Amino acid sequence: MQRELVVMVNGTRHELVVPIRLLLVDLLRDTLGLTGTHIGCSVEGRCGACTVLVDGESMKSCLMLAVQTNGRNVTTVEGLGTGPDGLAPIQIAFREKHALQCGYCTPGMLMTATDFLSRNPEPSEGEIREAIVGNLCRCTGYFHIVEAIHEAAEKTSPAAERER
Amino acid sequence: MYPAPIDDYFAPAHLDEALTLVERYGDDAKVIAGGQSLLPMIKLRFVRPTCLVDLTRLSGDDGEQLRRLRVVDGLLEVGALVRHADLVDGALTAERLPILAAVARGVADLQVRNRGTIGGSLAHADHAADYPPVVLALRAVLEVRGSGGSRTVPAGEFFVGPLQTVMGTREILTGVRFPLPPKGTGIAYVKHSAVAGDFAIANACTYVETDPDGRVTTARVAVGGVLPRATLALNAAELLMSGAGPEAAGQAAVEEVRTFGDTRASGEYRAVLIGAAVAQTAREAIAAARKGGSGHAA
């Protein structure tokens, strides 16, 4: 019923014994206290609020068992910011473009956007909209979220880096 | 929502160990890879496996085989553990079978594509999934391993009914082989769904080969989103080979494929979408074939 688990979360190594059926999202929130990762739909993985990075790729932590992350690196929204004020460029862009209202979807949006921009540093608006298909927002109508991801791309793209 | 209790979890390094486990646990075991369909099923108690056999830690030759994406003897070999995202991003799919990349790109969303596998999707056998009409129209062959050895199953014989395949509970899907299309081939796929990335209300894949004069010499039309399983629309294909137009093929598909109503759509609406999907894919596939080369549209 239980298994040993060794997992890196935001750079910290955790050695745990967990129930096999424990979902990654519940490991993060309940066991490790990292409540930045949210639970929206909780069943079919449609809302994307629980999105985290596993070995750098965005995945839904409600659609993974904790034991499946054995030996992997998990990054949550708490581990995203590395800048001087503790925020990543994508977080600064969300703040500046007013890309959230209630904020419930925001952690998942940030994680998906982080993965997406690492693959596609200079995306079109259509590509951005396609990238966040798996993240539901019921407040903003997505306009400001798309703008924020675009802004983050412009600030961090290879072209922007070259100009610096 | 908590998944149903699970007593045992194994993540073997070798396929033989995985086969021994499914042999030992029988119907109580479920093979898991990405788990993007299985975990919701376990949460909802549609299935209650007491043992999970996780294939994602396969290593060595078995790991290589189940993750391979390569061209051998005119076939694109896709290992069962190849993820949708690998098909979207892979240079090989883009170059040799771009329709597969295009289809994979429409599966669910970025996060699910990062974890879900083509083998998992095919073995799960949802009648409204993206791949079934594609493997049917492309005449793909599925590789299945049991403790007695390997066998191959033509796509046309693989799906039995909703969430049912010809595989036994003690067998594991290891890969799928797609014949690479010759010059003068066109392939198109379209999905109609309620929201982007969702399962299909109706989907269709059309494959055509044309002669140098642009006449259709071979045609295969497959539709999905219909019960009990995705199916070839044989009359629609016959019509295309007899020189009839895409609209006639669409109409033929509507007449030969029985539709039904469910929570996604009424039977009448589904029939309209099937007709439209077949007509559209036939039009695009023929246009791509006539452009020469092995063109693809999706």
Tab-separated table of N, CA, C and O in Angstrom, chain B residues 183-254:
chain	number	residue	atom	x	y	z
B	183	LYS	N	4.961	8.254	-53.158
B	183	LYS	CA	4.719	9.532	-53.840
B	183	LYS	C	3.310	9.553	-54.413
B	183	LYS	O	2.769	8.522	-54.776
B	184	GLY	N	2.727	10.731	-54.463
B	184	GLY	CA	1.378	10.838	-55.000
B	184	GLY	C	0.314	10.472	-53.978
B	184	GLY	O	-0.807	10.136	-54.333
B	185	THR	N	0.680	10.508	-52.704
B	185	THR	CA	-0.258	10.180	-51.630
B	185	THR	C	-0.695	11.457	-50.911
B	185	THR	O	0.107	12.368	-50.730
B	186	GLY	N	-1.926	11.503	-50.525
B	186	GLY	CA	-2.414	12.596	-49.688
B	186	GLY	C	-3.137	12.028	-48.486
B	186	GLY	O	-3.860	11.036	-48.592
B	187	ILE	N	-2.904	12.627	-47.330
B	187	ILE	CA	-3.569	12.172	-46.104
B	187	ILE	C	-4.085	13.406	-45.373
B	187	ILE	O	-3.378	14.414	-45.280
B	188	ALA	N	-5.287	13.328	-44.883
B	188	ALA	CA	-5.826	14.453	-44.111
B	188	ALA	C	-6.621	13.938	-42.926
B	188	ALA	O	-7.204	12.845	-42.970
B	189	TYR	N	-6.626	14.725	-41.869
B	189	TYR	CA	-7.352	14.372	-40.645
B	189	TYR	C	-8.082	15.601	-40.152
B	189	TYR	O	-7.552	16.711	-40.221
B	190	VAL	N	-9.279	15.422	-39.662
B	190	VAL	CA	-9.983	16.536	-39.012
B	190	VAL	C	-10.779	15.993	-37.835
B	190	VAL	O	-11.253	14.850	-37.856
B	191	LYS	N	-10.841	16.825	-36.802
B	191	LYS	CA	-11.617	16.449	-35.603
B	191	LYS	C	-12.602	17.560	-35.291
B	191	LYS	O	-12.233	18.723	-35.295
B	192	HIS	N	-13.837	17.191	-35.023
B	192	HIS	CA	-14.811	18.148	-34.508
B	192	HIS	C	-15.049	17.820	-33.045
B	192	HIS	O	-15.462	16.710	-32.716
B	193	SER	N	-14.735	18.775	-32.177
B	193	SER	CA	-14.940	18.556	-30.753
B	193	SER	C	-15.561	19.806	-30.140
B	193	SER	O	-15.532	20.881	-30.738
B	194	ALA	N	-16.133	19.640	-28.935
B	194	ALA	CA	-16.848	20.753	-28.304
B	194	ALA	C	-15.882	21.879	-27.941
B	194	ALA	O	-16.191	23.051	-28.111
B	195	VAL	N	-14.722	21.520	-27.411
B	195	VAL	CA	-13.687	22.506	-27.127
B	195	VAL	C	-12.368	21.972	-27.669
B	195	VAL	O	-12.219	20.768	-27.889
B	196	ALA	N	-11.407	22.858	-27.884
B	196	ALA	CA	-10.122	22.453	-28.465
B	196	ALA	C	-9.477	21.363	-27.624
B	196	ALA	O	-9.463	21.430	-26.399
B	197	GLY	N	-8.963	20.331	-28.292
B	197	GLY	CA	-8.213	19.292	-27.608
B	197	GLY	C	-9.073	18.208	-26.984
B	197	GLY	O	-8.555	17.220	-26.477
B	198	ASP	N	-10.371	18.377	-27.021
B	198	ASP	CA	-11.261	17.392	-26.398
B	198	ASP	C	-11.350	16.138	-27.270
B	198	ASP	O	-10.897	16.122	-28.422
B	199	PHE	N	-11.953	15.103	-26.706
B	199	PHE	CA	-12.287	13.938	-27.513
B	199	PHE	C	-13.229	14.369	-28.638
B	199	PHE	O	-13.916	15.387	-28.544
B	200	ALA	N	-13.275	13.546	-29.682
B	200	ALA	CA	-14.039	13.910	-30.870
B	200	ALA	C	-15.531	13.666	-30.686
B	200	ALA	O	-15.929	12.639	-30.140
B	201	ILE	N	-16.333	14.618	-31.151
B	201	ILE	CA	-17.736	14.290	-31.427
B	201	ILE	C	-17.726	13.426	-32.682
B	201	ILE	O	-18.383	12.403	-32.763
B	202	ALA	N	-16.940	13.884	-33.653
B	202	ALA	CA	-16.704	13.090	-34.866
B	202	ALA	C	-15.327	13.457	-35.388
B	202	ALA	O	-14.924	14.616	-35.333
B	203	ASN	N	-14.587	12.462	-35.871
B	203	ASN	CA	-13.320	12.750	-36.541
B	203	ASN	C	-13.197	11.837	-37.752
B	203	ASN	O	-13.928	10.848	-37.889
B	204	ALA	N	-12.297	12.208	-38.654
B	204	ALA	CA	-12.133	11.412	-39.870
B	204	ALA	C	-10.707	11.535	-40.381
B	204	ALA	O	-10.060	12.571	-40.195
B	205	CYS	N	-10.238	10.462	-40.982
B	205	CYS	CA	-8.944	10.477	-41.647
B	205	CYS	C	-9.134	9.857	-43.038
B	205	CYS	O	-9.745	8.792	-43.174
B	206	THR	N	-8.653	10.562	-44.062
B	206	THR	CA	-8.748	10.045	-45.426
B	206	THR	C	-7.349	9.913	-46.016
B	206	THR	O	-6.524	10.830	-45.890
B	207	TYR	N	-7.116	8.768	-46.630
B	207	TYR	CA	-5.835	8.451	-47.272
B	207	TYR	C	-6.124	8.196	-48.744
B	207	TYR	O	-6.995	7.379	-49.072
B	208	VAL	N	-5.437	8.891	-49.642
B	208	VAL	CA	-5.617	8.604	-51.074
B	208	VAL	C	-4.264	8.531	-51.778
B	208	VAL	O	-3.323	9.256	-51.450
B	209	GLU	N	-4.183	7.628	-52.738
B	209	GLU	CA	-3.056	7.599	-53.667
B	209	GLU	C	-3.611	7.966	-55.039
B	209	GLU	O	-4.714	7.548	-55.402
B	210	THR	N	-2.842	8.753	-55.773
B	210	THR	CA	-3.294	9.152	-57.106
B	210	THR	C	-2.259	8.732	-58.145
B	210	THR	O	-1.074	8.574	-57.827
B	211	ASP	N	-2.737	8.545	-59.406
B	211	ASP	CA	-1.796	8.243	-60.489
B	211	ASP	C	-1.274	9.577	-61.059
B	211	ASP	O	-1.704	10.650	-60.628
B	212	PRO	N	-0.327	9.509	-62.020
B	212	PRO	CA	0.258	10.756	-62.523
B	212	PRO	C	-0.775	11.718	-63.121
B	212	PRO	O	-0.536	12.929	-63.191
B	213	ASP	N	-1.941	11.201	-63.543
B	213	ASP	CA	-2.983	12.085	-64.056
B	213	ASP	C	-3.881	12.651	-62.964
B	213	ASP	O	-4.852	13.357	-63.249
B	214	GLY	N	-3.560	12.302	-61.723
B	214	GLY	CA	-4.347	12.858	-60.617
B	214	GLY	C	-5.592	12.061	-60.282
B	214	GLY	O	-6.409	12.490	-59.464
B	215	ARG	N	-5.755	10.896	-60.927
B	215	ARG	CA	-6.921	10.059	-60.597
B	215	ARG	C	-6.667	9.278	-59.317
B	215	ARG	O	-5.559	8.774	-59.097
B	216	VAL	N	-7.692	9.163	-58.503
B	216	VAL	CA	-7.560	8.426	-57.241
B	216	VAL	C	-7.518	6.930	-57.539
B	216	VAL	O	-8.444	6.379	-58.121
B	217	THR	N	-6.421	6.293	-57.157
B	217	THR	CA	-6.280	4.859	-57.407
B	217	THR	C	-6.532	4.030	-56.147
B	217	THR	O	-6.958	2.888	-56.215
B	218	THR	N	-6.222	4.601	-55.018
B	218	THR	CA	-6.461	3.930	-53.742
B	218	THR	C	-7.061	4.953	-52.788
B	218	THR	O	-6.609	6.097	-52.758
B	219	ALA	N	-8.061	4.550	-52.026
B	219	ALA	CA	-8.635	5.457	-51.025
B	219	ALA	C	-9.057	4.665	-49.804
B	219	ALA	O	-9.585	3.555	-49.923
B	220	ARG	N	-8.777	5.227	-48.656
B	220	ARG	CA	-9.296	4.653	-47.406
B	220	ARG	C	-9.824	5.795	-46.545
B	220	ARG	O	-9.149	6.822	-46.384
B	221	VAL	N	-11.020	5.620	-46.044
B	221	VAL	CA	-11.668	6.640	-45.225
B	221	VAL	C	-12.020	6.008	-43.892
B	221	VAL	O	-12.627	4.928	-43.865
B	222	ALA	N	-11.619	6.642	-42.799
B	222	ALA	CA	-11.966	6.113	-41.475
B	222	ALA	C	-12.593	7.218	-40.645
B	222	ALA	O	-12.178	8.378	-40.728
B	223	VAL	N	-13.591	6.846	-39.859
B	223	VAL	CA	-14.246	7.830	-38.996
B	223	VAL	C	-14.248	7.339	-37.557
B	223	VAL	O	-14.249	6.135	-37.287
B	224	GLY	N	-14.234	8.292	-36.632
B	224	GLY	CA	-14.249	7.975	-35.208
B	224	GLY	C	-15.294	8.803	-34.478
B	224	GLY	O	-15.980	9.627	-35.085
B	225	GLY	N	-15.387	8.578	-33.190
B	225	GLY	CA	-16.433	9.211	-32.399
B	225	GLY	C	-17.732	8.441	-32.476
B	225	GLY	O	-18.750	8.866	-31.937
B	226	VAL	N	-17.691	7.308	-33.177
B	226	VAL	CA	-18.897	6.505	-33.353
B	226	VAL	C	-18.740	5.178	-32.608
B	226	VAL	O	-17.631	4.696	-32.425
B	227	LEU	N	-19.861	4.627	-32.178
B	227	LEU	CA	-19.831	3.349	-31.454
B	227	LEU	C	-20.077	2.181	-32.412
B	227	LEU	O	-20.752	2.372	-33.414
B	228	PRO	N	-19.577	1.014	-32.122
B	228	PRO	CA	-18.798	0.682	-30.922
B	228	PRO	C	-17.320	1.043	-31.031
B	228	PRO	O	-16.605	0.978	-30.052
B	229	ARG	N	-16.863	1.447	-32.195
B	229	ARG	CA	-15.445	1.751	-32.373
B	229	ARG	C	-15.278	2.555	-33.649
B	229	ARG	O	-16.182	2.587	-34.491
B	230	ALA	N	-14.082	3.171	-33.778
B	230	ALA	CA	-13.761	3.847	-35.038
B	230	ALA	C	-13.823	2.810	-36.164
B	230	ALA	O	-13.523	1.643	-35.957
B	231	THR	N	-14.225	3.263	-37.350
B	231	THR	CA	-14.475	2.287	-38.406
B	231	THR	C	-14.107	2.840	-39.772
B	231	THR	O	-14.112	4.061	-39.977
B	232	LEU	N	-13.781	1.937	-40.694
B	232	LEU	CA	-13.575	2.346	-42.078
B	232	LEU	C	-14.933	2.606	-42.727
B	232	LEU	O	-15.890	1.856	-42.491
B	233	ALA	N	-14.991	3.659	-43.531
B	233	ALA	CA	-16.199	3.940	-44.321
B	233	ALA	C	-15.903	3.440	-45.737
B	233	ALA	O	-15.352	4.163	-46.577
B	234	LEU	N	-16.269	2.175	-45.973
B	234	LEU	CA	-15.846	1.507	-47.208
B	234	LEU	C	-16.541	2.082	-48.438
B	234	LEU	O	-15.926	2.249	-49.497
B	235	ASN	N	-17.826	2.406	-48.324
B	235	ASN	CA	-18.540	2.952	-49.477
B	235	ASN	C	-17.990	4.320	-49.862
B	235	ASN	O	-17.874	4.634	-51.054
B	236	ALA	N	-17.649	5.100	-48.858
B	236	ALA	CA	-17.085	6.423	-49.141
B	236	ALA	C	-15.771	6.273	-49.914
B	236	ALA	O	-15.511	6.994	-50.891
B	237	ALA	N	-14.952	5.324	-49.487
B	237	ALA	CA	-13.675	5.095	-50.164
B	237	ALA	C	-13.896	4.601	-51.600
B	237	ALA	O	-13.219	5.045	-52.539
B	238	GLU	N	-14.860	3.671	-51.757
B	238	GLU	CA	-15.186	3.167	-53.102
B	238	GLU	C	-15.554	4.311	-54.040
B	238	GLU	O	-15.123	4.361	-55.196
B	239	LEU	N	-16.379	5.222	-53.530
B	239	LEU	CA	-16.827	6.348	-54.348
B	239	LEU	C	-15.642	7.205	-54.795
B	239	LEU	O	-15.562	7.628	-55.955
B	240	LEU	N	-14.707	7.451	-53.863
B	240	LEU	CA	-13.539	8.264	-54.229
B	240	LEU	C	-12.731	7.570	-55.332
B	240	LEU	O	-12.230	8.208	-56.253
B	241	MET	N	-12.630	6.246	-55.248
B	241	MET	CA	-11.860	5.503	-56.250
B	241	MET	C	-12.593	5.447	-57.585
B	241	MET	O	-11.974	5.229	-58.619
B	242	SER	N	-13.912	5.638	-57.561
B	242	SER	CA	-14.657	5.640	-58.819
B	242	SER	C	-14.750	7.042	-59.407
B	242	SER	O	-15.440	7.258	-60.402
B	243	GLY	N	-14.071	7.987	-58.782
B	243	GLY	CA	-14.009	9.326	-59.354
B	243	GLY	C	-15.048	10.289	-58.822
B	243	GLY	O	-15.122	11.437	-59.251
B	244	ALA	N	-15.861	9.829	-57.864
B	244	ALA	CA	-16.850	10.738	-57.277
B	244	ALA	C	-16.142	11.789	-56.419
B	244	ALA	O	-15.004	11.602	-55.994
B	245	GLY	N	-16.827	12.868	-56.135
B	245	GLY	CA	-16.215	13.970	-55.404
B	245	GLY	C	-16.296	13.793	-53.896
B	245	GLY	O	-16.971	12.891	-53.397
B	246	PRO	N	-15.601	14.657	-53.179
B	246	PRO	CA	-15.574	14.589	-51.715
B	246	PRO	C	-16.956	14.680	-51.079
B	246	PRO	O	-17.230	13.999	-50.085
B	247	GLU	N	-17.842	15.511	-51.652
B	247	GLU	CA	-19.172	15.667	-51.046
B	247	GLU	C	-19.941	14.353	-51.105
B	247	GLU	O	-20.627	13.978	-50.144
B	248	ALA	N	-19.818	13.645	-52.244
B	248	ALA	CA	-20.499	12.353	-52.383
B	248	ALA	C	-19.946	11.349	-51.381
B	248	ALA	O	-20.698	10.553	-50.788
B	249	ALA	N	-18.638	11.403	-51.168
B	249	ALA	CA	-18.026	10.494	-50.190
B	249	ALA	C	-18.546	10.800	-48.790
B	249	ALA	O	-18.839	9.885	-48.011
B	250	GLY	N	-18.657	12.069	-48.470
B	250	GLY	CA	-19.188	12.462	-47.164
B	250	GLY	C	-20.593	11.947	-46.967
B	250	GLY	O	-20.942	11.408	-45.905
B	251	GLN	N	-21.426	12.101	-48.006
B	251	GLN	CA	-22.809	11.637	-47.923
B	251	GLN	C	-22.860	10.115	-47.744
B	251	GLN	O	-23.635	9.596	-46.944
B	252	ALA	N	-21.980	9.413	-48.472
B	252	ALA	CA	-21.942	7.950	-48.360
B	252	ALA	C	-21.566	7.532	-46.942
B	252	ALA	O	-22.139	6.580	-46.387
B	253	ALA	N	-20.606	8.258	-46.345
B	253	ALA	CA	-20.184	7.919	-44.976
B	253	ALA	C	-21.338	8.091	-44.007
B	253	ALA	O	-21.546	7.263	-43.109
B	254	VAL	N	-22.111	9.168	-44.179
B	254	VAL	CA	-23.255	9.401	-43.297
B	254	VAL	C	-24.236	8.236	-43.396
B	254	VAL	O	-24.799	7.783	-42.394
